[in-house]
Coordinates of C-alpha atoms in Angstrom, one line a residue:
M29 CA 13.2 -24.7 -30.7
K30 CA 15.7 -26.3 -28.4
V31 CA 18.8 -24.3 -27.4
Y32 CA 21.1 -26.9 -29.0
E33 CA 19.2 -26.3 -32.3
A34 CA 19.7 -22.6 -32.0
L35 CA 23.4 -23.1 -31.2
A36 CA 23.8 -25.3 -34.3
E37 CA 22.0 -22.8 -36.5
A38 CA 24.3 -20.0 -35.2
F39 CA 27.4 -22.0 -36.1
V40 CA 26.0 -22.6 -39.6
R41 CA 25.3 -18.9 -40.0
E42 CA 28.9 -18.2 -39.0
G43 CA 30.0 -20.3 -42.0
T44 CA 30.7 -23.6 -40.3
T45 CA 30.9 -26.4 -42.9
D46 CA 33.2 -29.0 -41.2
V47 CA 33.5 -30.0 -37.6
F48 CA 36.0 -32.4 -36.0
G49 CA 35.6 -34.2 -32.7
M50 CA 34.1 -37.1 -30.8
M51 CA 30.5 -37.5 -29.8
G52 CA 29.4 -37.9 -26.2
D53 CA 26.4 -37.3 -24.0
A54 CA 27.0 -33.6 -23.7
N55 CA 27.4 -32.7 -27.4
M56 CA 25.4 -35.3 -29.3
H57 CA 22.2 -33.3 -29.6
W58 CA 24.2 -30.3 -31.0
M59 CA 26.1 -32.6 -33.4
A60 CA 22.9 -34.2 -34.7
A61 CA 21.4 -30.7 -35.3
L62 CA 24.5 -29.8 -37.3
A63 CA 24.2 -32.9 -39.4
D64 CA 20.6 -32.0 -40.1
R65 CA 21.8 -28.7 -41.5
G66 CA 24.3 -30.3 -43.8
V67 CA 27.5 -29.8 -41.8
R68 CA 30.2 -32.4 -42.4
L69 CA 31.1 -34.2 -39.1
Y70 CA 34.5 -35.9 -38.9
E71 CA 34.5 -38.4 -36.0
V72 CA 38.1 -38.8 -34.8
R73 CA 39.8 -41.3 -32.4
H74 CA 40.9 -38.7 -29.8
E75 CA 39.6 -35.3 -29.0
G76 CA 43.0 -33.7 -29.1
S77 CA 43.5 -35.1 -32.6
G78 CA 40.2 -33.5 -33.6
L79 CA 41.5 -30.1 -32.4
G80 CA 44.7 -30.6 -34.3
M81 CA 42.7 -31.2 -37.5
A82 CA 40.5 -28.2 -36.8
D83 CA 43.8 -26.2 -36.4
G84 CA 45.0 -27.4 -39.8
W85 CA 41.6 -26.7 -41.4
A86 CA 41.7 -23.1 -40.1
R87 CA 45.2 -22.6 -41.4
G88 CA 44.2 -24.1 -44.8
S89 CA 40.9 -22.2 -45.2
G90 CA 41.7 -18.9 -43.4
Q91 CA 38.5 -19.2 -41.4
P92 CA 37.9 -20.4 -37.8
G93 CA 38.2 -24.1 -37.4
V94 CA 35.6 -25.9 -35.2
V95 CA 36.2 -28.8 -32.8
T96 CA 33.7 -30.5 -30.4
T97 CA 34.0 -32.6 -27.3
T98 CA 31.7 -33.9 -24.6
S99 CA 32.1 -32.7 -21.0
G100 CA 34.9 -33.3 -18.6
P101 CA 37.4 -35.8 -19.9
G102 CA 36.5 -34.9 -23.5
V103 CA 37.6 -31.4 -22.7
S104 CA 40.7 -32.3 -20.8
Q105 CA 42.0 -34.3 -23.8
L106 CA 42.3 -31.0 -25.7
A107 CA 45.2 -29.6 -23.7
T108 CA 48.3 -30.1 -25.9
S109 CA 46.6 -29.4 -29.2
M110 CA 44.9 -26.3 -27.8
L111 CA 48.3 -24.9 -26.6
C112 CA 49.8 -25.6 -30.0
A113 CA 46.9 -23.8 -31.7
S114 CA 47.2 -20.9 -29.3
R115 CA 50.9 -20.5 -29.9
A116 CA 50.3 -20.7 -33.6
R117 CA 47.6 -18.0 -33.3
T118 CA 45.0 -20.1 -35.0
P119 CA 41.4 -18.8 -35.0
L120 CA 39.4 -21.7 -33.6
V121 CA 36.1 -22.4 -31.8
A122 CA 35.7 -25.4 -29.5
F123 CA 32.2 -26.4 -28.7
C124 CA 32.4 -28.3 -25.4
G125 CA 29.5 -29.9 -23.7
E126 CA 29.4 -29.5 -19.9
T127 CA 27.7 -31.3 -17.1
P128 CA 24.4 -29.6 -15.8
L129 CA 25.0 -26.1 -14.5
G130 CA 26.1 -26.1 -10.9
D131 CA 26.3 -29.9 -10.6
E132 CA 29.8 -30.3 -9.2
G133 CA 29.1 -33.8 -8.1
A134 CA 28.6 -35.1 -11.6
T135 CA 31.0 -37.8 -12.7
Q136 CA 32.4 -35.8 -15.6
Y137 CA 32.4 -32.4 -13.8
L138 CA 35.3 -30.2 -14.6
D139 CA 35.9 -26.5 -13.9
Q140 CA 36.1 -25.9 -17.6
R141 CA 36.7 -22.1 -17.1
R142 CA 39.9 -22.7 -15.1
F143 CA 41.0 -25.4 -17.5
A144 CA 40.5 -23.1 -20.5
A145 CA 42.7 -20.5 -18.8
A146 CA 45.5 -23.0 -18.2
I147 CA 45.5 -24.1 -21.9
E148 CA 45.5 -20.5 -23.2
C149 CA 42.1 -20.2 -24.8
E150 CA 39.3 -17.7 -24.3
F151 CA 36.3 -19.1 -22.4
L152 CA 32.6 -18.4 -22.9
Q153 CA 29.7 -20.2 -21.2
V154 CA 26.1 -20.6 -22.3
T155 CA 24.5 -19.8 -18.9
R156 CA 20.9 -19.5 -20.0
P157 CA 18.9 -20.0 -23.2
E158 CA 18.6 -16.3 -24.0
N159 CA 22.4 -15.8 -24.4
A160 CA 23.0 -18.8 -26.7
N161 CA 23.2 -16.8 -29.9
E162 CA 25.2 -14.0 -28.4
T163 CA 27.7 -16.5 -27.0
V164 CA 28.3 -18.0 -30.4
R165 CA 28.6 -14.6 -32.1
Q166 CA 31.1 -13.5 -29.5
A167 CA 33.2 -16.6 -29.8
F168 CA 33.6 -16.3 -33.6
Y169 CA 34.2 -12.6 -33.2
L170 CA 37.0 -13.2 -30.8
A171 CA 38.5 -16.0 -32.9
R172 CA 38.5 -13.8 -36.0
T173 CA 39.7 -10.6 -34.5
T174 CA 42.2 -11.9 -32.0
S175 CA 43.4 -14.9 -34.0
R176 CA 43.2 -17.4 -31.1
P177 CA 41.1 -20.3 -29.9
V178 CA 37.9 -19.8 -28.0
M179 CA 36.0 -22.4 -25.9
I180 CA 32.2 -22.4 -25.7
S181 CA 31.1 -24.4 -22.7
A182 CA 27.5 -25.5 -23.0
P183 CA 25.9 -27.1 -19.9
F184 CA 23.7 -30.0 -21.0
D185 CA 20.6 -28.8 -19.1
V186 CA 20.8 -25.5 -20.8
Q187 CA 21.2 -27.1 -24.2
V188 CA 18.0 -29.1 -24.0
A189 CA 15.9 -26.2 -22.6
E190 CA 13.3 -24.5 -24.8
L191 CA 14.2 -21.2 -26.6
D192 CA 11.6 -18.7 -27.6
D193 CA 11.0 -19.0 -31.3
D194 CA 10.4 -15.3 -31.5
E195 CA 14.2 -14.6 -31.1
E196 CA 15.6 -12.1 -33.6
E197 CA 17.3 -13.3 -36.7
Y198 CA 20.9 -14.3 -36.1
V199 CA 23.5 -11.7 -37.1
P200 CA 26.9 -13.4 -37.7
S201 CA 30.1 -12.0 -36.3
T202 CA 31.3 -11.1 -39.9
A203 CA 28.6 -8.4 -40.0
L204 CA 30.3 -6.7 -37.1
I205 CA 33.9 -6.7 -38.5
R206 CA 34.9 -4.0 -40.9
T207 CA 38.4 -4.5 -42.2
Q208 CA 40.4 -1.7 -43.8
R209 CA 44.0 -1.3 -44.8
L210 CA 46.2 0.1 -42.2
L211 CA 48.1 3.1 -43.6
P212 CA 51.6 3.9 -42.5
D213 CA 52.7 7.2 -40.9
P214 CA 54.1 9.3 -43.7
A215 CA 56.9 10.5 -41.5
A216 CA 57.9 6.9 -40.7
V217 CA 57.9 6.1 -44.4
Q218 CA 60.3 8.9 -45.0
D219 CA 62.5 7.7 -42.2
A220 CA 62.5 4.2 -43.6
A221 CA 63.4 5.5 -47.1
A222 CA 66.3 7.5 -45.6
L223 CA 67.7 4.3 -44.0
V224 CA 67.4 2.4 -47.3
A225 CA 69.0 5.3 -49.3
D226 CA 72.0 5.2 -47.0
A227 CA 72.4 1.4 -47.3
K228 CA 74.6 -0.6 -49.7
R229 CA 73.4 -4.2 -49.0
V230 CA 69.7 -4.7 -48.2
V231 CA 67.9 -7.9 -47.1
V232 CA 64.1 -8.2 -47.3
I233 CA 62.7 -10.9 -44.9
A234 CA 59.2 -12.0 -45.8
G235 CA 57.1 -13.6 -43.0
R236 CA 53.8 -15.3 -42.6
G237 CA 52.0 -12.0 -42.4
A238 CA 53.3 -10.9 -45.8
R239 CA 52.3 -14.2 -47.4
R240 CA 48.8 -14.1 -46.0
A241 CA 48.4 -10.5 -47.2
G242 CA 49.4 -11.5 -50.7
A243 CA 52.2 -9.0 -50.9
G244 CA 54.4 -11.0 -53.2
E245 CA 54.4 -8.5 -56.1
E246 CA 55.2 -5.6 -53.7
I247 CA 58.1 -7.5 -52.2
L248 CA 59.6 -8.3 -55.6
A249 CA 59.2 -4.7 -56.7
L250 CA 61.1 -3.5 -53.5
Q251 CA 63.7 -6.2 -53.9
Q252 CA 64.4 -5.1 -57.5
Q253 CA 64.6 -1.4 -56.6
T254 CA 67.0 -2.0 -53.7
G255 CA 69.1 -4.8 -55.1
A256 CA 68.1 -6.8 -52.0
L257 CA 68.4 -10.5 -51.2
L258 CA 65.1 -12.1 -50.3
A259 CA 64.9 -14.4 -47.3
T260 CA 61.9 -15.8 -45.5
T261 CA 60.9 -16.9 -42.1
L262 CA 60.2 -20.6 -41.4
Q263 CA 56.4 -19.9 -41.8
A264 CA 56.9 -18.5 -45.3
K265 CA 59.5 -21.1 -46.5
N266 CA 60.2 -21.1 -50.2
W267 CA 57.7 -18.4 -50.9
L268 CA 58.6 -16.5 -54.2
C269 CA 61.8 -18.7 -54.7
D270 CA 60.7 -19.3 -58.3
R271 CA 60.3 -15.5 -59.0
T272 CA 63.8 -14.2 -58.3
D273 CA 67.5 -15.3 -58.7
F274 CA 68.4 -13.6 -55.4
H275 CA 66.4 -15.8 -53.0
V276 CA 68.6 -17.1 -50.1
G277 CA 66.0 -19.4 -48.5
L278 CA 65.5 -19.2 -44.7
S279 CA 66.9 -16.5 -42.5
G280 CA 68.4 -17.7 -39.2
L281 CA 69.1 -21.1 -37.6
F282 CA 67.9 -23.1 -40.6
G283 CA 69.7 -21.1 -43.2
D284 CA 72.7 -22.6 -45.1
K285 CA 76.2 -21.5 -44.5
A286 CA 76.6 -19.9 -48.0
S287 CA 73.5 -17.8 -47.5
M288 CA 74.6 -16.7 -44.0
E289 CA 77.9 -15.5 -45.4
L290 CA 75.9 -13.1 -47.6
L291 CA 73.4 -12.1 -45.0
Q292 CA 76.0 -11.2 -42.4
E293 CA 77.1 -8.4 -44.8
A294 CA 73.7 -6.7 -44.7
D295 CA 73.6 -3.1 -43.5
C296 CA 69.8 -2.8 -43.8
V297 CA 67.1 -5.4 -43.0
I298 CA 63.5 -4.8 -44.1
A299 CA 61.1 -7.3 -42.4
V300 CA 57.6 -7.6 -43.7
G301 CA 55.0 -9.5 -41.7
A302 CA 57.8 -11.2 -39.7
S303 CA 58.3 -10.8 -36.0
L304 CA 62.1 -11.3 -36.3
N305 CA 62.3 -13.7 -33.4
H306 CA 65.6 -15.0 -32.1
Y307 CA 65.5 -18.0 -34.6
T308 CA 65.2 -15.6 -37.6
I309 CA 68.0 -13.2 -36.7
E310 CA 70.1 -15.6 -34.5
S311 CA 69.4 -13.3 -31.6
G312 CA 71.1 -10.5 -33.5
Y313 CA 74.3 -12.3 -34.5
L314 CA 73.2 -12.8 -38.1
Y315 CA 72.9 -9.2 -39.0
P316 CA 75.5 -7.5 -36.7
E317 CA 75.8 -4.2 -38.6
A318 CA 72.3 -3.8 -39.9
K319 CA 69.7 -1.2 -39.4
Y320 CA 66.2 -2.7 -39.1
I321 CA 63.0 -1.6 -40.8
Q322 CA 59.9 -3.5 -39.7
I323 CA 56.5 -3.4 -41.5
D324 CA 53.7 -5.1 -39.5
T325 CA 50.1 -4.7 -38.5
A326 CA 50.9 -5.1 -34.8
P327 CA 51.2 -1.8 -32.8
H328 CA 54.8 -2.7 -32.0
L329 CA 57.1 -5.7 -31.7
V330 CA 60.3 -6.4 -29.8
M331 CA 62.8 -8.4 -32.0
G332 CA 64.6 -11.5 -31.0
N333 CA 67.7 -9.5 -29.9
G334 CA 65.7 -7.6 -27.3
R335 CA 65.7 -4.4 -29.4
I336 CA 63.1 -2.5 -31.3
A337 CA 63.5 -1.8 -35.0
D338 CA 65.3 1.4 -36.0
C339 CA 62.2 2.3 -38.0
Y340 CA 58.8 0.7 -37.4
L341 CA 55.9 1.0 -39.9
Q342 CA 52.5 -0.1 -38.5
A343 CA 50.8 -0.9 -41.8
D344 CA 49.4 -3.8 -43.8
A345 CA 52.1 -5.4 -46.0
V346 CA 50.7 -4.3 -49.3
T347 CA 50.2 -0.7 -48.4
G348 CA 53.4 -0.3 -46.4
L349 CA 55.5 -1.8 -49.1
G350 CA 53.8 0.2 -51.8
E351 CA 54.4 3.5 -49.9
L352 CA 58.0 2.7 -49.2
T353 CA 58.7 1.7 -52.8
R354 CA 56.9 4.9 -54.1
T355 CA 58.9 7.1 -51.7
L356 CA 62.2 5.5 -52.8
A357 CA 61.3 6.2 -56.4
D358 CA 60.5 9.8 -55.6
R359 CA 64.0 10.1 -54.1
S360 CA 65.5 8.4 -57.2
V361 CA 66.9 5.6 -55.0
R362 CA 67.9 2.5 -56.9
L363 CA 70.6 0.2 -55.5
E364 CA 72.7 -2.5 -57.2
G365 CA 73.3 -4.1 -53.8
Y366 CA 73.5 -7.9 -54.0
H367 CA 72.3 -8.1 -57.6
T368 CA 75.6 -9.1 -59.2
D369 CA 76.7 -12.1 -61.1
T370 CA 79.1 -13.0 -58.3
V371 CA 76.3 -13.3 -55.8
R372 CA 74.1 -15.2 -58.3
R373 CA 76.9 -17.8 -58.7
H374 CA 77.3 -18.0 -54.9
L375 CA 73.6 -18.7 -54.5
T376 CA 73.6 -21.4 -57.2
A377 CA 76.5 -23.2 -55.5
R378 CA 74.6 -23.4 -52.2
L379 CA 72.1 -25.8 -53.7
A380 CA 74.7 -28.3 -54.7
E381 CA 74.3 -31.9 -53.3
P382 CA 77.0 -33.3 -50.9
E383 CA 79.9 -35.0 -52.6
E384 CA 78.7 -38.2 -51.2
Y385 CA 75.9 -39.5 -49.0
V386 CA 76.3 -41.8 -46.0
N387 CA 76.1 -45.4 -47.2
E388 CA 74.6 -47.6 -44.4
P389 CA 73.0 -50.8 -45.6
G390 CA 69.3 -50.8 -45.2
R391 CA 69.1 -47.1 -44.3
L392 CA 69.0 -43.9 -46.4
D393 CA 70.9 -40.7 -45.8
P394 CA 68.0 -38.3 -44.7
R395 CA 69.5 -35.6 -47.0
E396 CA 69.1 -37.9 -50.0
A397 CA 65.6 -38.9 -49.0
I398 CA 64.5 -35.2 -48.8
R399 CA 65.9 -34.4 -52.2
I400 CA 64.1 -37.4 -53.7
L401 CA 60.9 -36.3 -52.1
D402 CA 61.3 -32.8 -53.5
D403 CA 62.1 -34.1 -57.0
E404 CA 59.4 -36.7 -57.2
L405 CA 56.4 -35.0 -55.6
P406 CA 54.7 -32.3 -57.8
G407 CA 55.0 -28.7 -56.7
E408 CA 51.2 -28.3 -56.4
M409 CA 51.3 -30.7 -53.5
G410 CA 51.3 -28.9 -50.2
L411 CA 53.8 -29.9 -47.5
V412 CA 53.5 -29.9 -43.7
L413 CA 56.7 -30.2 -41.7
G414 CA 56.6 -31.8 -38.2
S415 CA 59.0 -31.5 -35.2
G416 CA 62.2 -33.1 -34.0
H417 CA 65.6 -33.7 -35.4
Q418 CA 64.5 -35.2 -38.6
T419 CA 62.5 -32.1 -39.5
D420 CA 65.7 -30.1 -39.8
F421 CA 66.6 -31.9 -43.0
G422 CA 63.4 -31.0 -44.7
T423 CA 63.3 -27.5 -43.3
M424 CA 66.7 -26.8 -44.9
L425 CA 66.6 -28.9 -48.1
F426 CA 63.1 -28.7 -49.6
Q427 CA 63.7 -26.2 -52.4
R428 CA 60.7 -26.5 -54.7
S429 CA 58.2 -23.7 -54.7
R430 CA 55.2 -25.2 -52.9
D431 CA 52.8 -24.3 -50.1
V432 CA 54.8 -25.2 -46.9
L433 CA 53.4 -25.2 -43.4
S434 CA 55.8 -25.7 -40.5
N435 CA 54.7 -26.7 -37.0
Y436 CA 58.2 -26.2 -35.7
G437 CA 58.3 -24.2 -32.4
M438 CA 54.6 -24.3 -31.8
F439 CA 54.9 -25.4 -28.1
G440 CA 57.6 -27.9 -29.1
A441 CA 55.0 -30.7 -29.2
I442 CA 55.7 -33.7 -31.4
G443 CA 52.9 -35.6 -33.1
Q444 CA 50.8 -32.6 -34.3
A445 CA 51.9 -32.3 -37.9
P446 CA 49.9 -35.3 -39.4
L447 CA 46.7 -34.0 -37.7
I448 CA 47.3 -30.5 -39.0
A449 CA 48.0 -31.9 -42.5
L450 CA 44.8 -33.9 -42.4
G451 CA 42.7 -30.9 -41.5
Q452 CA 44.4 -28.7 -44.1
L453 CA 43.8 -31.3 -46.9
I454 CA 40.1 -31.4 -46.0
A455 CA 40.0 -27.6 -46.1
H456 CA 41.5 -27.8 -49.6
G457 CA 38.9 -30.1 -50.9
S458 CA 40.9 -33.3 -50.2
K459 CA 43.5 -32.6 -52.8
P460 CA 46.7 -34.7 -52.4
G461 CA 49.3 -33.4 -50.0
F462 CA 52.0 -34.7 -47.8
V463 CA 53.5 -34.5 -44.3
V464 CA 57.1 -35.3 -43.3
E465 CA 57.3 -36.5 -39.7
G466 CA 59.3 -38.7 -37.4
D467 CA 58.5 -42.2 -36.3
A468 CA 57.8 -41.4 -32.6
S469 CA 55.6 -38.4 -33.7
F470 CA 53.6 -40.4 -36.2
L471 CA 53.0 -43.3 -33.8
M472 CA 51.7 -40.9 -31.2
H473 CA 48.5 -40.4 -33.1
L474 CA 48.5 -43.5 -35.3
P475 CA 44.7 -44.2 -35.0
E476 CA 44.1 -41.0 -36.9
F477 CA 45.6 -42.5 -40.1
E478 CA 42.5 -44.8 -39.9
T479 CA 40.4 -41.5 -39.8
A480 CA 42.1 -40.5 -43.1
V481 CA 41.2 -43.8 -44.5
R482 CA 37.6 -43.7 -43.3
Y483 CA 37.1 -40.3 -45.0
Q484 CA 39.3 -41.1 -48.0
V485 CA 41.5 -38.1 -47.5
P486 CA 44.6 -38.7 -49.8
L487 CA 47.2 -37.8 -47.2
L488 CA 50.7 -39.0 -47.8
V489 CA 52.6 -39.5 -44.5
V490 CA 56.4 -39.8 -45.0
V491 CA 57.9 -41.1 -41.8
M492 CA 61.6 -40.3 -41.5
N493 CA 62.2 -43.4 -39.3
D494 CA 65.5 -43.6 -37.3
Q495 CA 63.7 -45.9 -34.8
G496 CA 64.2 -43.6 -31.9
L497 CA 63.7 -40.2 -30.4
G498 CA 66.1 -38.5 -32.8
A499 CA 66.5 -35.2 -31.1
E500 CA 67.2 -36.9 -27.7
Y501 CA 69.5 -39.4 -29.3
H502 CA 71.8 -36.7 -30.7
K503 CA 71.5 -34.5 -27.7
A504 CA 72.4 -37.4 -25.4
R505 CA 75.5 -38.2 -27.6
A506 CA 76.6 -34.6 -27.5
K507 CA 76.2 -34.5 -23.7
G508 CA 78.1 -37.7 -23.0
L509 CA 75.0 -39.7 -22.1
D510 CA 74.0 -43.1 -23.5
P511 CA 72.2 -42.4 -26.8
E512 CA 70.8 -45.9 -27.0
L513 CA 68.4 -45.0 -24.2
A514 CA 66.6 -42.9 -26.9
T515 CA 66.2 -45.8 -29.4
I516 CA 62.8 -47.4 -29.8
P517 CA 62.3 -50.2 -32.4
T518 CA 59.3 -49.7 -34.7
P519 CA 57.2 -52.2 -36.7
E520 CA 57.0 -52.0 -40.5
L521 CA 54.8 -48.9 -40.7
G522 CA 54.0 -49.5 -44.3
T523 CA 52.4 -52.8 -43.3
V524 CA 50.6 -51.1 -40.4
A525 CA 49.1 -48.6 -42.8
Q526 CA 47.8 -51.4 -45.0
A527 CA 46.3 -53.1 -42.0
L528 CA 44.4 -49.9 -41.3
G529 CA 43.0 -49.9 -44.8
G530 CA 45.4 -47.5 -46.6
A531 CA 48.4 -48.0 -48.8
G532 CA 51.9 -48.3 -47.4
A533 CA 55.5 -49.2 -48.0
T534 CA 58.7 -49.5 -46.0
V535 CA 61.7 -48.4 -48.0
R536 CA 65.4 -48.9 -47.4
T537 CA 66.9 -47.7 -50.7
P538 CA 66.6 -44.6 -52.9
Q539 CA 64.9 -46.6 -55.7
Q540 CA 62.4 -48.1 -53.3
L541 CA 61.5 -44.6 -52.2
R542 CA 61.1 -43.4 -55.8
D543 CA 58.9 -46.3 -56.6
A544 CA 56.7 -45.8 -53.6
L545 CA 56.3 -42.1 -54.4
A546 CA 55.5 -42.9 -58.0
E547 CA 52.7 -45.2 -56.9
Y548 CA 51.2 -42.5 -54.7
V549 CA 51.4 -39.8 -57.4
H550 CA 49.7 -42.3 -59.8
T551 CA 46.9 -43.2 -57.3
P552 CA 46.6 -40.7 -54.5
R553 CA 45.1 -42.3 -51.4
P554 CA 45.9 -42.4 -47.7
T555 CA 49.4 -43.7 -47.7
V556 CA 52.3 -44.2 -45.3
I557 CA 55.9 -44.5 -46.6
D558 CA 58.2 -45.7 -43.8
V559 CA 61.7 -44.3 -44.8
R560 CA 64.4 -46.0 -42.8
I561 CA 67.1 -43.4 -42.2
T562 CA 70.6 -43.6 -40.7
R563 CA 71.4 -42.0 -37.4
E564 CA 74.9 -41.2 -38.6
V565 CA 74.0 -37.8 -40.1
L566 CA 73.6 -34.9 -37.7
S567 CA 71.6 -32.0 -39.0
T568 CA 73.2 -28.6 -39.5
P569 CA 71.2 -26.8 -36.8
Y570 CA 72.2 -29.5 -34.3
R571 CA 75.8 -29.2 -35.3
R572 CA 75.6 -25.5 -34.7
I573 CA 73.8 -25.8 -31.3
Q574 CA 75.4 -28.9 -29.9
Y575 CA 79.0 -28.6 -31.2
G576 CA 79.5 -25.1 -32.5
E577 CA 80.2 -26.4 -36.0
D578 CA 79.0 -25.3 -39.4
V579 CA 79.1 -27.1 -42.7

C-alpha cells in the first residue's frame, strides 16, 4: 500500500464524506484514492473558496470539514479563509500537499509550518510513512477537541512511498474522545440562585453554545420561572422567537431601540453559552445596573466590559440550567419580572414597519427588501448573513424563526458568506437555502457560483446591491470624505448568473423581488437575485456608531 492510500483510508475512517479543494501535483494521488473510496470531491475555482465551503460544511454538519490543496501557492491561497475559520472556531482539517521533504529549491517550496502559524491553524507534517496514520488521527483529534483548523502537510515523496501492509487497523480519533456532561459546582449554583432571588428584572441571553447544546427547553423553563426577557447573541439570532411572547431579539449593537429600553432596566443577566463580548453588552453600557451570571463550558471568560461575571458556572448548558432552575424551585423563587401585558405590547410595537420607505426610482429601500425576503421565503430555509453595511438591515430585521448563521465579525473579511452557505447546503443534503450578501462581497468569489451550478446546489444568493463599498461609502460621508470614491458600478448580476448556467434576475421594485422569489421557491436551483438598493438609508448600527443617533 502506498502512503497516500493509507492517508485516504484514514480520512474515510474519520468519517470524511465530502472534500473541497483543487487538484494539483502534490495532492492528486490522495484525491484519487479518496474517490476510489466513495468520497465526494468538490472541485472549486480557488483554494480559499474551498476552505470557505469546508468551513460552512463543518458548521452545518457539526463534524470537521475537509479542504485540500497542492503545495506552495495552493497552500498560500488559504490565508483569509483559514483566518476566518479560526476566528469562528470551526473544526477543520486541511490536507495540503508539499514539495519533497527537504527540497527548498523546488519551484513550489513554501515553509508551510511557518505559514500555518501565521494563519492561526495547527500544523502537522507526515515526515515518514510510519507516522501517516497517527498524523491523521491527531489532526482530527485536535480539530474535534479544540474546535479549530489543523493543517496536515504531506510531502509528495513521502506520499508515494510504500507502507508496510502489516500496519495495525486504524483507530479513529472518535474512539479516543469520551464526552460527558460538565456538572456545575453546587456552591456556585446556590450563589447564582441567590442573585436571581434578589432580582426584579432578569434577562436571559442565549448564545451559540446554548443552541448547539440543544438547551431550548431549559432556557424557556428558566425564563418562565424568572419572568425574564429572552435575548440572543448574533450567532443564535431568532432562536426560540416562536416559543415565547417575551423575546427581544438581539442583545447589543444590533438590537432595536424599543428592546434596549427594556434591557437597560435589567438588574440580573443570565448568559448561557454566550461570551458576552463588547457587541453583546455594548461594553457594559447596555446593562449598567445588572449582576451577571454566566453558564459556559469554558473554564472562565472575561466579558466585553473587561470584567468577570458576578457568578460563573462552568457547566454544559443543559445541566447548568437544569440545576439553577431546580434550585430556584427549591427556594420557591418565581418572579413576574418582565412578563406583563405592558411589556408584551411594547415588544409587539417594536416590530412595526416604518411609516414610509425611501422612494428612489429604480432602487428599493433595503429595509423593505429584507421584510419581503422574510415574508416570501419559507421558514425551513436556512439563512447565512454576510458582512458590510448591507448586512445590518438583515441582522436587525429578519424576524422569522429559521436557522441563521452570521459571518459578521469573523476577521471582518467580506466575500466569505456565499462560500460558507454553499458548504452548509451540501452538508444539509442540498436542501434550498439562501445567503444575503453585498455586491462587492459576492463579486469577490463570483466563479464559485459556477461551482454551485456544476454540482446543482440550490443556493439562492440575494445581492443587496448599492453599487459600491457600502460601509466605506457611509463612513466616508460621516468623516467628511468624498463618498463617491467608494462607488463601483456593477453589471446586471442576474444576467451574469444566467451566463454561468444558473437562474437570475435583477430587480428594482418590490413586486419584481416578490416575483423572483416566487420563481425560486417554485423551482429551487442555483439563483442570483440582484436587488438594487438605495444608498439613502443608513443602518441603525451605523447611525449609532458614526453619528451617535438612535431611531
